Amino acid sequence: MQTVAFHSYRGGVGKTLLSVNTAVQLAKFGKKVCLVDFDLRAPSLQSYITSESVFSLDQNDFVSFTEFLIGKGSPEEVINPTKLENFYVVVSDIEILQNKSQTRSKLTQHGEGRILAKLFEFIRYCNSQEFEFLIIDCMPGVTYRSLDALVVSDKIMIITRPVKSEITGLGLVISECYSKLDDTKFYAIMNQIETIQDLKNQPNQMDLKIAQDNLKGIASTLKNNNLEIDILHSFRRVPFVTERIYVLLEDPHPFTKEIQEFCQKLISL
Amino acid sequence: MTDQTDQPSNKLLQDILLELKKINTQLETIQLELQHETDRIEEQFPKLDIHSTPPSSLNILNIQEQRPGIFKTYKTIQKKDNWISATDVSQETGRSRGLESRYLNYLAENGFITKKRVRLSDEEKATAVVYKYIEVNE
Ligand SMILES: Nc1ncnc2c1ncn2[C@@H]1O[C@H](COP(=O)(O)OP(=O)(O)OP(=O)(O)O)[C@@H](O)[C@H]1O
Ligand SMILES: [Mg+2]
C-alpha cells in the first residue's frame, strides 16, 4: 500500500480539490483507495462526499476519524465504503471546531504522540485490508498534525502555486521539515498555473514578468536543496472550478483530463 | 611408560571436563533465566513511562537528526503488525543487519519501540531479540 499525503506550506492552494479528485479517479482506474480527511483544523471532505449522490452517503452515516484518534472508534468503523467500487472515505468531524468541543479537549489530553501512534495503527489496518492507496488530505503548514501525516506517508505531494509568498515558504518547509524525513519521496505539484493564452491576454507587462519570475523561483527552490524535488505535474487554473468531484461527471470536464494524467503518473511512480 | 603415568591424570581431566560441562550448562540456564527476567522487568518499567508519553513526530525528527537514517528503521517497525528481528528489518530496508540492530536498540532505549527476547523453540536454548511498535492504551 502507498500512503500519499497532499501537503502545502500555505492554505487554500488546492490540496482538498486535488486529493479528492485524485482518490476518486484512482478508484475509477480500479485501485482500492481510502481517502482520509486529516485536516482536523477545517475538515471539508464530508461536504464534498455527501453532495455527490453516486456515493449515497448521508450526513449521519459517518463515525468521525477524530473518534478513532481519541480511542473511541475502530478503524473499521471510520472507513466508509461508498457506492463507487473500490472507493472508501474517512471523514473528520466539524465538532472539533465548536466552542465546547469534547473531542478537541480529548485530543489535547491525548498528547501529541498518541495521535501519531493511532495514525500508524490506522495504516497497519489499511494495509491488512489490501488498500492500494491511502490518500491523506493534510492541514497546511508545519503543525503537529501535519507533521504526523508527513511522518506516516511514503510519498508527499507538495502543492504550490507560483506566487511569491509560497516560494519563501516552500524553501523553509523543505529545509526545516521535508529534508528530515529520510526515506520519504517528495514530488511537487504546481497548481493554478496560468495558461499561455491567459498570459497573452494579460495586458500588464509587470504582472506577466512577476508570474514568469515566480515560476522560475519555484523551480530553483525545488532544485536548490539536498532533496532535488521534481515537478510531477502542473495543473492549469481552470476557470469556474468549484468544490466538486469533476472526475465523476459524465461529460468530461477539462479538469478531469488533467487529473487522469496525474493519476497515471502517480500509479507508475 | 608415559601412557601409564598419564592414565590417572587423563581420567581426572575427563572428570573435570565433565563437571565443567555440567557447570556450563547450569550457567547457561541461569543466564537465560536472568535474561528473561531482565527482559520482563525492562518490558514492564519503561512501558509505564512510554505509555504515558509515546514519541511525537517532533521527537522522531529529532532522533533522525541525531542518527541520520534511523527514521527508516522506525517506520519499518511501525508498519509491521508483529514482532520482528533485526534480520527481518535489514531485509526490508536493504541495509546491514548490524546497522539495523544498532538503530533498533537505540530506538528501544529511547522509548520509540519495544524490544523483547524470545526462545526460538521450546527445547532449544537459543534466543532471539525481536522488536515491535508501542501499544497505546486507551
Ligand atoms: N486548478 C485550479 N483551478 C481553479 N480553481 C482551483 C484550482 N485548484 C483549486 N482551486 C480552488 O481553490 C480553492 C481552494 O482549494 P482547496 O480547498 O482545495 O485548497 P486547500 O489547499 O485544501 O485549502 P486548505 O489549506 O484551506 O485546506 C477552492 O475553491 C478550489 O476550487
Ligand atoms: Mg483543504
PDB file of C-alpha atoms in Angstrom, chain A residues 154-159 185-189 222 229-232 266 269:
ATOM      1  CA  ASP A 154       5.559   7.126   1.785  1.00  0.00           C
ATOM      2  CA  LYS A 155       5.057   9.851  -0.779  1.00  0.00           C
ATOM      3  CA  ILE A 156       4.345  13.516  -0.303  1.00  0.00           C
ATOM      4  CA  MET A 157       2.739  15.686  -2.934  1.00  0.00           C
ATOM      5  CA  ILE A 158       3.788  19.257  -2.264  1.00  0.00           C
ATOM      6  CA  ILE A 159       1.185  21.577  -3.715  1.00  0.00           C
ATOM      7  CA  LYS A 185       9.639  10.569  -1.587  1.00  0.00           C
ATOM      8  CA  PHE A 186       8.702  14.135  -2.437  1.00  0.00           C
ATOM      9  CA  TYR A 187       7.022  15.429  -5.564  1.00  0.00           C
ATOM     10  CA  ALA A 188       5.983  18.959  -6.357  1.00  0.00           C
ATOM     11  CA  ILE A 189       2.650  19.764  -7.904  1.00  0.00           C
ATOM     12  CA  LEU A 222      12.843  22.831  -5.609  1.00  0.00           C
ATOM     13  CA  ILE A 229      12.304  17.588  -5.838  1.00  0.00           C
ATOM     14  CA  ASP A 230      10.852  17.107  -9.296  1.00  0.00           C
ATOM     15  CA  ILE A 231       7.664  18.712 -10.548  1.00  0.00           C
ATOM     16  CA  LEU A 232       5.367  15.762 -11.122  1.00  0.00           C
ATOM     17  CA  LEU A 266       1.106   8.509  -9.648  1.00  0.00           C
ATOM     18  CA  LEU A 269       5.852   6.091  -9.686  1.00  0.00           C
TER      19      LEU A 269
END
